[in-house]
Short mmCIF file of C-alpha atoms and ligand atoms in Angstrom, two decimals:
data_model
loop_
_atom_site.label_atom_id
_atom_site.label_comp_id
_atom_site.label_asym_id
_atom_site.label_seq_id
_atom_site.Cartn_x
_atom_site.Cartn_y
_atom_site.Cartn_z
CA MET A 21 126.60 50.14 161.29
CA SER A 22 123.44 52.32 160.88
CA LYS A 23 122.96 53.24 157.07
CA LYS A 24 124.02 57.04 155.54
CA PRO A 25 121.03 58.97 155.19
CA VAL A 26 119.10 59.66 151.99
CA ARG A 27 117.57 62.71 150.66
CA VAL A 28 113.84 62.75 150.21
CA ALA A 29 112.34 65.84 148.40
CA VAL A 30 109.02 66.38 148.81
CA THR A 31 106.89 69.35 147.12
CA GLY A 32 103.25 70.88 148.13
CA ALA A 33 104.77 69.81 151.72
CA ALA A 34 102.33 72.24 153.42
CA GLY A 35 99.30 70.96 151.60
CA GLN A 36 97.17 68.05 153.10
CA ILE A 37 98.75 65.28 151.36
CA GLY A 38 102.08 66.62 152.84
CA TYR A 39 100.53 66.64 156.17
CA ALA A 40 99.59 62.88 155.79
CA LEU A 41 102.95 61.84 154.11
CA LEU A 42 105.84 63.48 155.85
CA PHE A 43 105.36 61.72 159.19
CA ARG A 44 105.20 58.57 157.93
CA ILE A 45 108.19 59.07 155.70
CA ALA A 46 110.32 60.30 158.78
CA SER A 47 108.84 57.32 160.84
CA GLY A 48 110.49 54.79 158.46
CA GLU A 49 107.09 53.77 156.84
CA MET A 50 108.47 54.63 153.00
CA LEU A 51 112.25 53.30 153.02
CA GLY A 52 112.49 51.06 156.04
CA LYS A 53 112.43 51.44 159.54
CA ASP A 54 116.83 51.08 159.72
CA GLN A 55 117.01 53.84 156.52
CA PRO A 56 117.97 57.60 157.64
CA VAL A 57 116.07 60.42 156.04
CA ILE A 58 116.87 64.05 154.89
CA LEU A 59 113.74 65.58 154.65
CA GLN A 60 113.99 68.85 151.60
CA LEU A 61 110.53 70.42 151.55
CA LEU A 62 109.51 72.50 149.22
CA GLU A 63 106.66 75.12 149.16
CA ILE A 64 105.91 78.04 146.90
CA PRO A 65 107.84 81.36 147.55
CA ASP A 66 104.91 83.18 149.20
CA GLU A 67 104.67 84.17 153.08
CA LYS A 68 101.76 82.42 153.90
CA ALA A 69 102.92 78.91 152.29
CA GLN A 70 106.07 78.94 153.90
CA LYS A 71 104.75 79.81 157.37
CA ALA A 72 102.78 76.86 157.42
CA LEU A 73 105.69 74.72 156.26
CA LYS A 74 107.69 75.90 159.35
CA GLY A 75 104.76 75.13 161.09
CA VAL A 76 104.53 71.46 159.88
CA MET A 77 108.59 71.40 160.49
CA MET A 78 108.24 71.93 163.99
CA GLU A 79 105.68 69.26 164.42
CA LEU A 80 107.96 66.94 162.82
CA GLU A 81 110.69 68.14 165.24
CA ASP A 82 108.47 67.62 168.04
CA CYS A 83 107.92 63.69 166.71
CA ALA A 84 111.72 63.21 168.02
CA PHE A 85 111.69 60.86 164.97
CA PRO A 86 115.29 58.47 165.02
CA LEU A 87 115.25 58.42 161.57
CA LEU A 88 114.83 62.07 160.65
CA ALA A 89 118.35 62.95 160.30
CA GLY A 90 118.05 66.50 158.62
CA MET A 91 115.01 68.95 157.18
CA GLU A 92 115.14 71.81 154.91
CA ALA A 93 112.86 74.01 153.79
CA HIS A 94 112.71 75.47 150.34
CA GLY A 95 111.15 78.28 147.79
CA SER A 96 112.53 76.93 144.72
CA PRO A 97 113.17 73.84 142.95
CA GLU A 98 116.78 74.04 142.03
CA THR A 99 117.77 74.01 145.99
CA GLY A 100 114.80 71.83 146.95
CA PHE A 101 116.17 69.22 144.80
CA LYS A 102 119.65 69.55 145.26
CA ASP A 103 121.37 65.90 145.50
CA THR A 104 117.91 64.13 146.10
CA ASP A 105 117.55 60.64 145.88
CA TYR A 106 113.93 60.55 145.77
CA ALA A 107 111.41 63.22 144.83
CA LEU A 108 107.73 63.09 145.57
CA LEU A 109 106.20 65.66 143.47
CA VAL A 110 103.05 66.10 144.91
CA GLY A 111 102.60 70.19 144.92
CA ALA A 112 100.01 71.33 142.50
CA ARG A 113 96.62 72.68 142.57
CA PRO A 114 93.94 69.93 143.50
CA ARG A 115 90.34 70.07 141.78
CA GLY A 116 87.50 70.86 143.00
CA PRO A 117 83.98 69.49 142.94
CA GLY A 118 82.34 69.20 139.10
CA MET A 119 86.08 69.60 137.58
CA GLU A 120 87.96 66.61 136.00
CA ARG A 121 91.60 66.03 136.68
CA ALA A 122 92.42 66.73 133.06
CA ASP A 123 91.01 70.76 133.79
CA LEU A 124 94.05 70.95 135.76
CA LEU A 125 96.39 70.32 133.04
CA ALA A 126 96.90 74.00 132.16
CA ALA A 127 97.32 74.95 135.72
CA ASN A 128 99.82 72.21 136.40
CA ALA A 129 101.40 71.75 133.31
CA GLN A 130 103.93 74.80 133.83
CA ILE A 131 104.99 73.42 137.30
CA PHE A 132 106.08 70.14 136.42
CA THR A 133 108.52 71.67 133.36
CA ALA A 134 110.07 73.61 136.06
CA GLN A 135 110.40 70.90 138.09
CA GLY A 136 111.41 68.52 135.64
CA LYS A 137 114.32 70.72 134.44
CA ALA A 138 115.63 71.58 138.13
CA LEU A 139 115.68 67.88 138.91
CA ASP A 140 117.72 67.63 135.51
CA LYS A 141 120.16 69.89 136.92
CA ALA A 142 120.31 69.29 140.80
CA ALA A 143 119.12 65.77 141.69
CA SER A 144 120.91 62.88 142.47
CA ARG A 145 121.53 60.62 138.81
CA ASP A 146 119.55 58.21 140.00
CA VAL A 147 116.69 59.95 141.43
CA LYS A 148 113.39 58.15 141.68
CA VAL A 149 110.69 60.27 140.90
CA LEU A 150 106.98 59.91 141.89
CA VAL A 151 104.14 62.46 140.45
CA VAL A 152 101.19 62.88 142.71
CA GLY A 153 99.92 66.17 141.46
CA ASN A 154 97.15 65.69 139.01
CA PRO A 155 96.94 64.85 136.26
CA ALA A 156 99.55 62.53 137.62
CA ASN A 157 100.61 60.85 134.25
CA THR A 158 100.70 63.54 132.08
CA ASN A 159 102.75 65.86 134.68
CA ALA A 160 105.04 62.70 135.11
CA TYR A 161 105.47 62.62 131.34
CA ILE A 162 106.43 66.75 130.96
CA ALA A 163 108.80 66.27 133.96
CA MET A 164 110.30 63.13 132.39
CA LYS A 165 110.57 65.21 129.00
CA SER A 166 112.10 68.10 130.91
CA ALA A 167 114.61 66.26 132.36
CA PRO A 168 116.70 64.71 129.45
CA SER A 169 119.88 63.70 131.27
CA LEU A 170 118.02 61.56 133.79
CA LYS A 171 117.30 57.89 133.13
CA ARG A 172 113.47 57.91 131.50
CA GLU A 173 112.56 54.79 133.47
CA ASN A 174 113.06 56.99 136.92
CA PHE A 175 109.87 59.11 136.28
CA THR A 176 106.51 57.33 137.44
CA ALA A 177 103.39 58.41 138.25
CA MET A 178 100.75 57.19 140.87
CA LEU A 179 98.59 54.67 139.98
CA ARG A 180 98.30 53.15 143.45
CA LEU A 181 95.57 54.66 145.01
CA ASP A 182 93.56 53.00 141.95
CA HIS A 183 95.08 49.91 142.45
CA ASN A 184 94.54 49.99 146.30
CA ARG A 185 90.73 51.08 145.95
CA ALA A 186 90.25 48.16 143.40
CA LEU A 187 92.04 45.41 146.16
CA SER A 188 89.01 46.93 148.70
CA GLN A 189 86.22 46.82 146.28
CA ILE A 190 87.29 43.25 145.42
CA ALA A 191 87.75 42.35 149.08
CA ALA A 192 84.40 43.51 149.72
CA LYS A 193 82.64 41.63 146.73
CA THR A 194 84.40 38.26 147.75
CA GLY A 195 84.44 38.57 151.55
CA LYS A 196 88.17 37.76 151.61
CA PRO A 197 90.98 39.81 153.11
CA VAL A 198 92.66 42.36 151.42
CA ALA A 199 95.86 41.15 151.95
CA SER A 200 95.06 37.53 150.05
CA ILE A 201 94.18 39.34 146.94
CA LYS A 202 97.16 38.65 144.35
CA SER A 203 97.80 40.02 140.95
CA LEU A 204 95.68 42.71 140.32
CA CYS A 205 96.60 45.72 137.94
CA VAL A 206 95.22 48.65 136.90
CA TRP A 207 95.88 49.82 133.14
CA GLY A 208 96.17 53.49 132.16
CA ASN A 209 95.52 56.96 133.27
CA HIS A 210 94.90 58.35 136.66
CA SER A 211 91.58 59.30 135.64
CA PRO A 212 88.13 57.75 135.29
CA THR A 213 89.30 55.79 132.25
CA MET A 214 91.57 53.67 133.93
CA TYR A 215 91.16 50.10 133.69
CA ALA A 216 91.31 47.86 137.05
CA ASP A 217 91.68 44.47 135.69
CA TYR A 218 91.21 41.42 137.89
CA ARG A 219 91.08 38.74 135.30
CA PHE A 220 94.72 37.44 136.55
CA ALA A 221 94.13 37.93 140.34
CA THR A 222 93.88 34.90 142.49
CA ILE A 223 93.12 34.68 146.11
CA ASP A 224 94.22 31.56 147.98
CA GLY A 225 95.51 30.77 144.68
CA LYS A 226 91.94 30.67 142.98
CA SER A 227 90.66 33.05 140.22
CA VAL A 228 88.71 36.04 141.12
CA LYS A 229 87.43 36.19 138.05
CA ASP A 230 85.66 32.97 138.42
CA MET A 231 84.78 33.56 141.81
CA ILE A 232 82.88 36.47 141.00
CA ASN A 233 81.74 35.40 137.54
CA ASP A 234 79.97 38.78 136.69
CA GLN A 235 80.60 40.60 133.96
CA VAL A 236 77.87 43.27 134.62
CA TRP A 237 79.14 43.82 138.06
CA ASN A 238 82.77 44.32 136.62
CA LYS A 239 81.64 46.37 133.92
CA ASP A 240 78.84 48.76 135.80
CA VAL A 241 79.69 48.64 139.17
CA PHE A 242 83.16 48.00 139.69
CA LEU A 243 85.01 49.93 137.01
CA PRO A 244 83.03 52.94 137.70
CA THR A 245 83.30 52.68 141.59
CA VAL A 246 87.16 52.55 141.32
CA GLY A 247 87.28 55.13 138.48
CA LYS A 248 85.40 57.87 139.93
CA ARG A 249 86.47 57.01 143.57
CA GLY A 250 88.23 60.58 143.63
CA ALA A 251 85.21 62.40 142.57
CA ALA A 252 83.10 60.45 145.34
CA ILE A 253 85.34 61.44 147.97
CA ILE A 254 85.44 65.09 147.26
CA GLU A 255 81.68 65.10 147.27
CA ALA A 256 81.48 63.45 150.47
CA ARG A 257 84.74 65.58 152.02
CA GLY A 258 84.47 68.85 150.09
CA LEU A 259 88.21 68.30 149.78
CA SER A 260 90.18 65.81 147.60
CA SER A 261 91.61 62.35 149.29
CA ALA A 262 94.54 63.34 151.11
CA ALA A 263 95.35 60.37 153.70
CA SER A 264 94.53 57.34 151.06
CA ALA A 265 96.87 59.57 148.50
CA ALA A 266 99.96 59.81 150.94
CA ASN A 267 99.33 56.10 151.97
CA ALA A 268 99.33 55.24 147.92
CA ALA A 269 102.58 57.20 147.69
CA ILE A 270 104.25 55.46 150.48
CA ASP A 271 103.17 51.98 148.85
CA HIS A 272 104.82 53.00 145.60
CA MET A 273 107.94 54.57 146.60
CA ARG A 274 108.43 51.50 149.46
CA ASP A 275 107.75 49.00 146.90
CA TRP A 276 110.02 50.64 144.31
CA ALA A 277 112.92 50.63 147.08
CA LEU A 278 112.51 47.78 148.74
CA GLY A 279 110.84 45.56 146.02
CA THR A 280 107.61 43.34 146.00
CA LYS A 281 108.91 39.71 146.07
CA GLY A 282 107.30 38.76 142.93
CA GLU A 283 104.23 39.94 143.87
CA TRP A 284 102.52 42.60 141.52
CA VAL A 285 101.72 46.15 142.01
CA THR A 286 100.51 48.81 139.67
CA MET A 287 102.97 51.95 138.74
CA GLY A 288 102.54 54.67 136.01
CA VAL A 289 105.70 54.11 134.19
CA PRO A 290 106.93 55.19 130.85
CA SER A 291 106.26 52.61 128.22
CA ASN A 292 108.80 51.13 126.28
CA GLY A 293 106.32 49.59 123.45
CA GLU A 294 104.68 46.78 125.76
CA TYR A 295 100.96 46.07 124.64
CA GLY A 296 101.26 48.23 121.77
CA ILE A 297 101.55 51.37 124.14
CA PRO A 298 103.64 53.91 122.32
CA LYS A 299 107.08 54.36 123.89
CA ASP A 300 106.96 57.11 126.64
CA VAL A 301 103.45 57.29 127.38
CA MET A 302 103.14 57.23 130.93
CA PHE A 303 100.75 54.59 131.28
CA GLY A 304 99.73 52.21 134.36
CA PHE A 305 101.13 48.80 134.00
CA PRO A 306 101.32 45.66 136.20
CA VAL A 307 104.89 45.81 137.32
CA THR A 308 107.12 43.78 139.92
CA THR A 309 109.85 45.21 141.44
CA GLU A 310 113.13 44.20 143.10
CA GLY A 311 116.49 45.90 143.73
CA GLY A 312 115.57 49.50 142.97
CA GLN A 313 114.30 48.47 139.52
CA TYR A 314 110.83 47.84 138.29
CA LYS A 315 109.86 45.67 135.43
CA ILE A 316 106.83 45.79 133.59
CA VAL A 317 104.43 42.06 133.52
CA GLU A 318 104.74 41.14 129.92
CA GLY A 319 102.89 38.46 127.73
CA LEU A 320 99.68 38.72 129.55
CA PRO A 321 96.48 38.11 126.98
CA ILE A 322 94.38 40.92 126.10
CA ASP A 323 90.69 40.19 125.43
CA ALA A 324 88.40 42.53 123.12
CA PHE A 325 86.93 44.27 126.46
CA SER A 326 90.09 44.82 127.95
CA GLN A 327 91.71 46.08 124.73
CA GLU A 328 88.79 48.32 124.29
CA CYS A 329 89.17 49.85 127.65
CA ILE A 330 92.75 50.32 127.30
CA ASN A 331 92.41 51.92 123.65
CA LYS A 332 90.06 54.25 125.62
CA THR A 333 92.23 55.47 128.33
CA LEU A 334 95.37 55.38 126.01
CA ALA A 335 93.40 57.63 123.69
CA GLU A 336 92.66 60.37 127.00
CA LEU A 337 96.74 60.02 127.55
CA GLN A 338 97.70 60.73 124.12
CA GLY A 339 94.87 63.85 123.94
CA GLU A 340 96.56 65.11 127.18
CA GLN A 341 100.24 64.70 125.92
CA ASP A 342 99.12 66.67 122.85
CA GLY A 343 97.79 69.53 124.60
CA VAL A 344 100.90 70.08 126.30
CA LYS A 345 103.34 69.45 123.25
CA HIS A 346 103.92 73.09 123.06
CA LEU A 347 105.73 73.36 126.86
CA LEU A 348 108.03 70.54 125.82
N1 LIG B 25 97.74 60.80 141.90
C1 LIG B 25 96.86 60.58 142.93
O1 LIG B 25 96.13 59.38 143.12
C2 LIG B 25 96.11 61.95 143.81
C3 LIG B 25 96.60 63.20 143.33
N2 LIG B 25 96.13 64.51 144.19
C4 LIG B 25 96.69 65.69 143.73
O2 LIG B 25 97.82 65.86 144.29
C5 LIG B 25 97.74 67.17 144.23
C6 LIG B 25 97.98 67.95 145.92
O3 LIG B 25 96.82 67.60 146.83
P1 LIG B 25 96.39 68.46 148.08
O4 LIG B 25 97.49 68.33 148.86
O5 LIG B 25 95.07 67.75 148.55
O6 LIG B 25 96.71 70.00 147.73
P2 LIG B 25 96.91 71.41 148.64
O7 LIG B 25 96.08 72.35 147.76
O8 LIG B 25 96.09 70.91 149.81
O9 LIG B 25 98.38 71.31 148.50
C7 LIG B 25 99.06 71.57 147.62
C8 LIG B 25 100.29 72.33 147.77
O10 LIG B 25 101.14 72.66 146.78
C9 LIG B 25 101.90 73.64 146.97
N3 LIG B 25 102.15 73.86 145.79
C10 LIG B 25 101.58 74.39 144.75
N4 LIG B 25 102.37 74.83 143.49
C11 LIG B 25 103.83 74.46 143.79
C12 LIG B 25 104.91 74.40 143.56
N5 LIG B 25 105.23 74.73 142.28
N6 LIG B 25 106.22 74.21 144.38
C13 LIG B 25 105.79 73.74 145.19
N7 LIG B 25 104.51 73.34 146.08
C14 LIG B 25 103.55 73.73 145.57
C15 LIG B 25 100.84 74.69 147.62
O11 LIG B 25 101.31 75.52 147.86
C16 LIG B 25 99.62 73.68 148.63
O12 LIG B 25 100.47 73.77 149.74
C17 LIG B 25 96.67 67.77 143.76
O13 LIG B 25 97.06 68.12 141.98
C18 LIG B 25 95.72 66.71 143.78
O14 LIG B 25 94.69 66.77 142.67
C19 LIG B 25 95.25 64.17 144.94
C20 LIG B 25 95.02 62.78 145.62
C21 LIG B 25 95.17 61.67 144.66
O1 LIG B 26 90.02 62.93 142.26
C1 LIG B 26 90.85 63.70 142.69
O2 LIG B 26 90.87 65.13 142.12
C2 LIG B 26 92.01 63.10 143.44
C3 LIG B 26 92.84 62.09 143.14
O3 LIG B 26 93.43 62.18 142.04
C4 LIG B 26 92.02 60.86 143.67
O4 LIG B 26 91.39 61.14 144.47
O5 LIG B 26 92.24 60.09 142.99
#
């Protein structure tokens, strides 16, 4: 018997990430090739944006996706999030050349307060929320704090793009396939302070740290390359990453919903105090997932260099949190 459709809300549905994301959700790449979906597409209540959204929906129709069980256009989060099982909060202003993601805080924080409140009122009680819009960690924190009747652990931020970028850099450095790299993680904020950590990573059972054996490369090449990759793409494309961001969103939700079979992935999730990160800080951690739940990988040794990196990204996140206190 075929499965009951699930509801997937996507904000910023007519934006550039939306255009790279919706077709893959509708084709079953996110929730499985046997899972029908109803798309609840949200855009600002502006004639031009709603018209563009209609155009995207016409294209979705023209794909005749067998798993696309329904599609709705919305201009308000209260209707857009009604009964939704999954919410991908993408819609926000992207940064341009010369900006840091934190510069978007003021512009985007109000969006996530309103959307958190709307999720609280309207969404399924088990809704799984992924925040993509920048600054992603703090926006996810705002949404979580604005939705007190929903489970805090169901709010997450996207660190998966940083994780995937780190995987590709390690693959290039070692000359090994991406798929052979296990147990990599990225700690902290989706910003240049994030700490991509390959100390525990292995390839065919061998330590990646020992294979590379070059702390200068780690500090002076690897970490800045991964941390500043978003800016490098803006510089090259004149626009921020969209296809790779959509791909990371698919990876994040797929792994959360369908499980990682013991493999580590990185998710931005509210801390419960793990590794000394204060409760509720939305922090990139290594996780494994099973049965629709994620679990932070605990008990990893943190050396002096790693602690310094973790402290730096934590301080930045706490500064962002302080900056939005008045909204919560
Ligand atoms: N976490 C991550 O790894 C990444 C995050 N991003 C962030 O994703 C966000 C979206 O990026 P793009 O799609 O490239 O931007 P875009 O400007 O192409 O699209 C954003 C869309 O969101 C809509 N929007 C704005 N406010 C909204 C609201 N309150 N409700 C519903 N829709 C709303 C806009 O009308 C627009 O169509 C930006 O904040 C960007 O910085 C981008 C790449 C990676
Ligand atoms: O850099 C940006 O503004 C977009 C983004 O988050 C990324 O590509 O990592």
